CSV table of C-alpha atoms and ligand atoms in Angstrom, one decimal:
chain,number,residue,atom,x,y,z
A,16,UNK,CA,125.1,121.4,92.8
A,17,UNK,CA,121.9,123.3,93.9
A,18,UNK,CA,120.3,123.0,97.3
A,19,UNK,CA,116.8,124.2,98.3
A,20,UNK,CA,116.7,125.6,101.8
A,21,UNK,CA,113.7,126.5,103.9
A,22,UNK,CA,113.8,126.7,107.7
A,23,UNK,CA,112.2,129.6,109.5
A,24,UNK,CA,113.6,128.9,113.0
A,25,UNK,CA,115.9,131.4,114.6
A,26,UNK,CA,118.6,128.8,114.3
A,27,UNK,CA,117.8,128.4,110.6
A,28,UNK,CA,120.1,131.2,109.4
A,29,UNK,CA,123.0,129.8,111.5
A,30,UNK,CA,122.4,126.3,109.9
A,31,UNK,CA,122.4,128.0,106.5
A,32,UNK,CA,125.6,129.9,107.2
A,33,UNK,CA,127.4,126.8,108.7
A,34,UNK,CA,126.2,124.6,105.8
A,35,UNK,CA,127.7,127.0,103.2
A,36,UNK,CA,130.9,127.0,105.1
A,37,UNK,CA,131.0,123.2,105.2
A,38,UNK,CA,130.2,122.8,101.5
A,39,UNK,CA,131.6,126.0,99.9
A,40,UNK,CA,130.8,125.0,96.3
A,41,UNK,CA,127.1,124.5,97.0
A,42,UNK,CA,124.6,126.8,95.3
A,43,UNK,CA,122.0,127.4,98.0
A,44,UNK,CA,118.6,128.6,96.9
A,45,UNK,CA,116.4,129.9,99.8
A,46,UNK,CA,112.8,129.3,99.2
A,47,UNK,CA,110.8,130.9,97.5
A,48,UNK,CA,113.8,132.0,95.3
A,49,UNK,CA,114.2,128.6,93.8
A,50,UNK,CA,115.3,129.5,90.3
A,51,UNK,CA,114.9,126.5,88.0
A,52,UNK,CA,113.5,123.7,90.2
A,53,UNK,CA,115.0,121.1,87.8
A,54,UNK,CA,118.5,122.2,89.0
A,55,UNK,CA,117.7,121.4,92.7
A,56,UNK,CA,119.4,118.1,93.8
A,57,UNK,CA,119.1,118.5,97.6
A,58,UNK,CA,116.5,119.9,99.8
A,59,UNK,CA,117.1,120.9,103.4
A,60,UNK,CA,113.6,121.9,104.4
A,61,UNK,CA,111.3,122.3,107.4
A,62,UNK,CA,107.6,123.0,106.9
A,63,UNK,CA,108.0,123.8,103.3
A,64,UNK,CA,104.6,124.5,101.7
A,65,UNK,CA,103.1,121.3,100.3
A,66,UNK,CA,103.7,120.7,96.6
A,67,UNK,CA,107.0,122.6,96.4
A,68,UNK,CA,109.2,119.5,96.5
A,69,UNK,CA,107.2,117.9,93.7
A,70,UNK,CA,108.4,120.7,91.4
A,71,UNK,CA,112.0,119.6,91.9
A,72,UNK,CA,112.3,116.8,89.3
A,73,UNK,CA,116.0,115.9,89.9
A,74,UNK,CA,116.1,115.6,93.7
A,75,UNK,CA,118.7,113.2,95.1
A,76,UNK,CA,117.7,113.6,98.8
A,77,UNK,CA,115.3,115.4,101.1
A,78,UNK,CA,116.8,116.2,104.4
A,79,UNK,CA,115.1,117.4,107.6
A,80,UNK,CA,117.0,119.8,109.8
A,81,UNK,CA,115.1,118.2,112.8
A,82,UNK,CA,114.5,114.8,114.2
A,83,UNK,CA,110.9,114.6,113.0
A,84,UNK,CA,109.8,114.1,109.4
A,85,UNK,CA,106.0,114.3,109.8
A,86,UNK,CA,106.3,117.8,108.2
A,87,UNK,CA,107.4,115.9,105.0
A,88,UNK,CA,105.0,113.0,105.1
A,89,UNK,CA,102.1,115.5,105.6
A,90,UNK,CA,102.8,116.7,102.0
A,91,UNK,CA,100.4,114.7,99.7
A,92,UNK,CA,102.7,115.5,96.8
A,93,UNK,CA,106.0,114.3,98.5
A,94,UNK,CA,108.1,112.9,95.7
A,95,UNK,CA,108.2,109.1,95.9
A,96,UNK,CA,111.5,107.2,95.8
A,97,UNK,CA,113.7,110.1,96.8
A,98,UNK,CA,115.7,109.2,99.9
A,99,UNK,CA,114.7,111.1,103.0
A,100,UNK,CA,117.1,111.8,105.9
A,101,UNK,CA,116.5,113.1,109.4
A,102,UNK,CA,118.8,114.3,112.2
A,103,UNK,CA,120.0,111.8,114.8
A,104,UNK,CA,121.9,114.1,117.0
A,105,UNK,CA,123.3,113.1,120.5
A,106,UNK,CA,123.2,116.7,121.6
A,107,UNK,CA,119.4,116.8,120.8
A,108,UNK,CA,119.0,113.6,122.7
A,109,UNK,CA,120.8,115.1,125.7
A,110,UNK,CA,118.6,118.2,125.5
A,111,UNK,CA,115.5,116.0,125.4
A,112,UNK,CA,116.7,113.9,128.3
A,113,UNK,CA,117.1,117.1,130.4
A,114,UNK,CA,113.5,118.0,129.7
A,115,UNK,CA,112.0,114.5,130.3
A,116,UNK,CA,114.1,114.0,133.5
A,117,UNK,CA,113.1,117.4,134.9
A,118,UNK,CA,109.4,116.8,134.3
A,119,UNK,CA,109.5,113.2,135.5
A,120,UNK,CA,111.1,114.4,138.8
A,121,UNK,CA,108.6,117.2,139.0
A,122,UNK,CA,105.7,114.8,138.7
A,123,UNK,CA,107.3,112.2,141.0
A,124,UNK,CA,108.1,114.7,143.8
A,125,UNK,CA,104.5,116.2,143.4
A,126,UNK,CA,105.7,119.8,142.8
A,127,UNK,CA,102.3,120.7,141.3
A,128,UNK,CA,100.6,119.8,144.6
A,129,UNK,CA,103.2,121.8,146.6
A,130,UNK,CA,102.7,124.8,144.3
A,131,UNK,CA,98.9,124.6,145.0
A,132,UNK,CA,99.5,124.3,148.7
A,133,UNK,CA,101.9,127.3,148.6
A,134,UNK,CA,99.3,129.4,146.8
A,135,UNK,CA,97.1,128.8,149.8
A,136,UNK,CA,99.9,129.2,152.4
A,137,UNK,CA,99.3,125.7,153.6
A,138,UNK,CA,102.3,123.9,155.3
A,139,UNK,CA,101.5,120.3,154.5
A,140,UNK,CA,103.6,117.3,153.7
A,141,UNK,CA,102.3,115.1,150.9
A,142,UNK,CA,102.8,111.3,150.9
A,143,UNK,CA,105.8,110.4,148.8
A,144,UNK,CA,106.7,107.2,147.1
A,145,UNK,CA,110.3,106.1,146.5
A,146,UNK,CA,111.5,106.0,142.9
A,147,UNK,CA,111.7,102.2,142.8
A,148,UNK,CA,108.0,102.1,143.4
A,149,UNK,CA,107.2,104.7,140.7
A,150,UNK,CA,106.4,103.3,137.2
A,151,UNK,CA,107.8,105.5,134.5
A,152,UNK,CA,106.9,104.4,130.9
A,153,UNK,CA,108.4,105.8,127.7
A,154,UNK,CA,106.4,105.5,124.5
A,155,UNK,CA,109.1,105.2,121.8
A,156,UNK,CA,112.6,103.8,122.6
A,157,UNK,CA,114.4,105.4,119.6
A,158,UNK,CA,117.2,107.9,119.6
A,159,UNK,CA,115.5,110.2,122.1
A,160,UNK,CA,113.6,107.7,124.1
A,161,UNK,CA,116.7,105.6,124.8
A,162,UNK,CA,118.8,108.6,126.0
A,163,UNK,CA,115.9,109.7,128.3
A,164,UNK,CA,115.6,106.2,129.7
A,165,UNK,CA,119.4,106.1,130.4
A,166,UNK,CA,119.3,109.5,132.0
A,167,UNK,CA,116.4,108.4,134.3
A,168,UNK,CA,117.9,105.0,135.2
A,169,UNK,CA,120.2,106.2,138.0
A,170,UNK,CA,117.3,107.5,139.9
A,171,UNK,CA,116.0,104.0,140.3
A,172,UNK,CA,112.6,104.4,138.8
A,173,UNK,CA,110.6,101.3,137.7
A,174,UNK,CA,111.3,102.0,134.0
A,175,UNK,CA,109.5,100.6,131.0
A,176,UNK,CA,109.3,101.4,127.3
A,177,UNK,CA,107.1,100.6,124.4
A,178,UNK,CA,108.3,100.5,120.8
A,179,UNK,CA,107.3,98.8,117.5
A,180,UNK,CA,110.1,96.2,117.4
A,181,UNK,CA,111.6,94.2,120.3
A,182,UNK,CA,114.3,95.8,122.4
A,183,UNK,CA,116.7,94.8,125.2
A,184,UNK,CA,117.9,97.6,127.5
A,185,UNK,CA,119.3,97.0,131.0
A,186,UNK,CA,117.0,98.4,133.7
A,187,UNK,CA,114.1,99.0,131.3
A,188,UNK,CA,111.2,96.5,130.9
A,189,UNK,CA,110.8,96.6,127.1
A,190,UNK,CA,107.4,96.0,125.5
A,191,UNK,CA,106.6,96.1,121.8
A,192,UNK,CA,103.6,95.9,119.5
A,193,UNK,CA,99.9,96.6,120.1
A,194,UNK,CA,99.3,93.5,122.1
A,195,UNK,CA,101.6,94.6,124.9
A,196,UNK,CA,100.4,98.2,125.1
A,197,UNK,CA,97.8,97.6,127.8
A,198,UNK,CA,100.3,95.9,130.1
A,199,UNK,CA,102.8,98.7,129.5
A,200,UNK,CA,100.2,101.4,130.3
A,201,UNK,CA,99.1,99.7,133.4
A,202,UNK,CA,102.5,100.2,134.9
A,203,UNK,CA,103.0,103.8,133.6
A,204,UNK,CA,102.3,106.3,136.4
A,205,UNK,CA,104.3,108.8,134.5
A,206,UNK,CA,104.1,108.4,130.7
A,207,UNK,CA,106.7,110.1,128.5
A,208,UNK,CA,105.8,110.3,124.9
A,209,UNK,CA,108.7,110.2,122.4
A,210,UNK,CA,106.9,108.6,119.4
A,211,UNK,CA,107.1,110.0,115.9
A,212,UNK,CA,103.9,111.3,114.4
A,213,UNK,CA,102.9,108.9,111.6
A,214,UNK,CA,99.7,107.4,110.1
A,215,UNK,CA,100.0,104.7,112.8
A,216,UNK,CA,100.5,106.9,115.8
A,217,UNK,CA,98.3,109.9,115.1
A,218,UNK,CA,95.8,110.2,118.0
A,219,UNK,CA,97.3,107.1,119.7
A,220,UNK,CA,97.2,108.8,123.2
A,221,UNK,CA,93.4,108.9,123.7
A,222,UNK,CA,90.7,108.1,126.3
A,223,UNK,CA,91.3,104.4,126.0
A,224,UNK,CA,95.0,104.9,126.8
A,225,UNK,CA,94.3,107.1,129.8
A,226,UNK,CA,91.8,104.6,131.1
A,227,UNK,CA,94.4,101.9,131.1
A,228,UNK,CA,96.9,103.9,133.1
A,229,UNK,CA,96.9,104.0,136.9
A,230,UNK,CA,94.5,106.6,138.4
A,231,UNK,CA,96.3,109.9,138.9
A,232,UNK,CA,98.9,109.2,136.2
A,233,UNK,CA,100.9,112.0,134.7
A,234,UNK,CA,101.6,112.6,130.9
A,235,UNK,CA,104.7,114.3,129.5
A,236,UNK,CA,104.4,114.9,125.7
A,237,UNK,CA,107.4,116.2,124.0
A,238,UNK,CA,107.0,114.5,120.6
A,239,UNK,CA,104.1,115.9,118.6
A,240,UNK,CA,100.8,117.4,119.6
A,241,UNK,CA,98.7,115.3,117.2
A,242,UNK,CA,99.7,112.1,119.0
A,243,UNK,CA,97.3,113.2,121.7
A,244,UNK,CA,93.5,113.6,121.4
A,245,UNK,CA,93.3,116.9,123.2
A,246,UNK,CA,89.6,116.7,124.1
A,247,UNK,CA,90.3,113.2,125.7
A,248,UNK,CA,93.2,114.7,127.6
A,249,UNK,CA,91.1,117.5,129.1
A,250,UNK,CA,88.4,115.0,130.1
A,251,UNK,CA,91.0,112.8,131.8
A,252,UNK,CA,92.5,115.7,133.6
A,253,UNK,CA,89.1,117.0,134.8
A,254,UNK,CA,88.0,113.5,136.0
A,255,UNK,CA,91.2,113.0,138.0
A,256,UNK,CA,92.2,110.0,135.8
A,257,UNK,CA,95.3,112.1,135.1
A,258,UNK,CA,96.8,114.2,137.9
A,259,UNK,CA,98.6,116.4,135.4
A,260,UNK,CA,100.3,116.9,132.1
A,261,UNK,CA,103.4,118.6,130.9
A,262,UNK,CA,103.1,119.5,127.2
A,263,UNK,CA,105.7,120.9,124.9
A,264,UNK,CA,103.9,120.2,121.6
A,265,UNK,CA,100.4,120.9,120.4
A,266,UNK,CA,98.1,120.1,117.5
A,267,UNK,CA,98.2,123.8,116.6
A,268,UNK,CA,101.4,125.8,117.2
A,269,UNK,CA,101.6,128.4,118.5
A,270,UNK,CA,99.0,127.2,120.9
A,271,UNK,CA,96.0,129.6,120.3
A,272,UNK,CA,95.3,132.0,123.2
A,273,UNK,CA,91.8,130.7,123.5
A,274,UNK,CA,92.9,127.0,124.0
A,275,UNK,CA,91.7,125.8,127.5
A,276,UNK,CA,95.0,124.1,128.1
A,277,UNK,CA,96.7,127.5,128.7
A,278,UNK,CA,94.7,128.0,131.9
A,279,UNK,CA,94.2,124.5,133.1
A,280,UNK,CA,95.5,124.2,136.7
A,281,UNK,CA,97.0,120.7,136.1
A,282,UNK,CA,98.8,121.6,132.9
A,283,UNK,CA,102.4,122.8,132.4
A,284,UNK,CA,103.1,124.3,129.0
A,285,UNK,CA,106.4,125.0,127.2
A,286,UNK,CA,106.5,126.3,123.6
A,287,UNK,CA,108.1,123.4,121.7
A,288,UNK,CA,111.5,123.8,123.3
A,289,UNK,CA,112.2,120.4,124.8
A,290,UNK,CA,115.0,119.8,122.2
A,291,UNK,CA,115.8,122.4,119.7
A,292,UNK,CA,118.1,121.7,116.7
A,293,UNK,CA,121.6,123.1,117.3
A,294,UNK,CA,123.3,124.5,114.2
A,295,UNK,CA,126.8,123.6,115.6
A,296,UNK,CA,125.9,119.9,115.4
A,297,UNK,CA,123.2,119.9,112.7
A,298,UNK,CA,125.1,121.6,109.9
A,299,UNK,CA,128.0,119.1,109.9
A,300,UNK,CA,125.5,116.2,110.0
A,301,UNK,CA,123.6,117.7,107.1
A,302,UNK,CA,126.8,118.2,105.1
A,303,UNK,CA,127.8,114.6,105.8
A,304,UNK,CA,124.4,113.4,104.6
A,305,UNK,CA,124.8,115.4,101.4
A,306,UNK,CA,128.3,114.0,100.8
A,307,UNK,CA,127.1,110.5,101.5
A,308,UNK,CA,124.4,110.7,98.8
A,309,UNK,CA,126.9,112.2,96.3
A,310,UNK,CA,129.3,109.3,97.0
A,311,UNK,CA,126.6,106.7,96.8
A,312,UNK,CA,127.0,105.8,100.4
A,313,UNK,CA,124.2,104.9,102.9
A,314,UNK,CA,122.5,108.0,104.2
A,315,UNK,CA,122.7,108.5,107.9
A,316,UNK,CA,119.3,108.8,109.5
A,317,UNK,CA,117.5,107.4,106.4
A,318,UNK,CA,113.8,107.3,106.9
A,319,UNK,CA,111.6,104.3,105.9
A,320,UNK,CA,108.8,105.8,103.7
A,321,UNK,CA,106.6,102.8,104.7
A,322,UNK,CA,106.7,103.5,108.4
A,323,UNK,CA,107.1,107.3,108.0
A,324,UNK,CA,109.9,107.6,110.6
B,539,LIG,P1,113.2,107.5,116.5
B,539,LIG,O1,112.7,107.2,115.1
B,539,LIG,O2,114.6,107.2,116.7
B,539,LIG,O3,112.4,106.6,117.5
B,539,LIG,C1,111.0,106.4,117.4
B,539,LIG,C2,110.6,105.3,118.4
B,539,LIG,O4,109.1,105.2,118.3
B,539,LIG,C3,111.1,104.0,118.1
B,539,LIG,O5,111.5,103.2,119.2
B,539,LIG,C4,110.0,103.3,117.3
B,539,LIG,O6,110.0,101.9,117.4
B,539,LIG,C5,108.8,103.8,118.0
B,539,LIG,N1,107.6,103.7,117.2
B,539,LIG,C6,107.4,104.3,116.0
B,539,LIG,N2,106.2,104.0,115.5
B,539,LIG,C7,105.6,103.2,116.4
B,539,LIG,C8,104.4,102.5,116.5
B,539,LIG,N3,103.5,102.6,115.6
B,539,LIG,N4,104.2,101.7,117.6
B,539,LIG,C9,105.1,101.6,118.6
B,539,LIG,N5,106.3,102.2,118.6
B,539,LIG,C10,106.5,103.0,117.5
B,539,LIG,O7,112.8,109.0,116.8
B,539,LIG,P2,113.5,110.0,117.8
B,539,LIG,O8,113.6,109.3,119.1
B,539,LIG,O9,114.7,110.6,117.2
B,539,LIG,O10,112.4,111.1,117.9
B,539,LIG,C11,111.0,110.9,118.3
B,539,LIG,C12,110.2,112.1,118.0
B,539,LIG,O11,110.4,113.1,118.9
B,539,LIG,C13,110.4,112.7,116.6
B,539,LIG,O12,109.7,112.0,115.6
B,539,LIG,C14,109.8,114.1,116.8
B,539,LIG,O13,108.5,114.2,116.4
B,539,LIG,C15,109.9,114.3,118.3
B,539,LIG,N6,110.8,115.4,118.6
B,539,LIG,C16,110.4,116.5,119.3
B,539,LIG,C17,111.2,117.6,119.6
B,539,LIG,C18,110.8,118.7,120.4
B,539,LIG,O14,111.5,119.7,120.6
B,539,LIG,N7,109.6,118.7,121.0
B,539,LIG,C19,112.6,117.6,119.2
B,539,LIG,C20,113.0,116.4,118.5
B,539,LIG,C21,112.2,115.4,118.2
B,539,LIG,P3,111.2,101.0,116.8
B,539,LIG,O15,112.4,101.3,117.7
B,539,LIG,O16,110.7,99.6,117.0
B,539,LIG,O17,111.4,101.4,115.4
């Protein structure tokens, strides 16, 4: 059985090593040393150049070593009909929850304002709301959004979430579908984005969205940069419609040095680290997915090609 592997992250070589240990008889071909593409049955790939998967005529599954699959659906030659799997990893959800909770508390307790006051040596107490009066909205209540919601719940925030299909989650006001987006946004003083990047969500966070949020709202985007219209974000920050933004993901990564977000006083930047894949959990999950396909079982984390997530 031949498997095509391509993942340029630092953790990639560890995933590769662990995967070979999990399935010792597997013939791993590291792109671009593919050999005969017709022999490839499985692909574990991240950001593989477009058109490469289409050369593999006998693929049984395409697996993403991360939670997102937008890197696959961005390929215009993505083979149709081949099952696609993604990672649903509780460790990654916990890592993401640490990030979203940290930044939510940062925004809620106005640490940006205190940093600014400190830079001027001003001893001033800023008015503070209680958590129960702070609306925190989560865009996307999937594997990551749900864990973040549960992590934030004990603080007592007025939590809400928006997804495509209806949900019920204790302590979270659940909205779904386009018709309810305005109501959801109106209550989101802190908006956490954990949506997948798909044809339906690209550019979804734009001027119209910012205008529907309370004045002075705060954006935390740790999903994908292209969900946000960057020029609209800058306008909203400059006008005061948004009081700040914490951004982990960008339209172009690494974020170009000339990008104005780098030096914007209201923006906190991290380099796509909110929840990195961990080889220790990812490799066994990938091995399980491969075995599931070989045994004709349902693939864990199977992606719906119609919705692209
Ligand atoms: P899931 O697929 O589990 O959840 C996605 C959520 O978004 C679901 O609640 C889904 O609704 C909702 N959704 C999708 N499309 C729409 C839409 N058109 N309108 C309304 N809601 C929609 O994904 P995960 O939680 O596992 O991951 C989310 C994203 O986080 C990934 O796609 C990835 O891009 C990003 N990510 C970023 C990382 C980082 O380090 N920065 C690390 C890992 C992931 P429903 O429940 O109804 O289907």
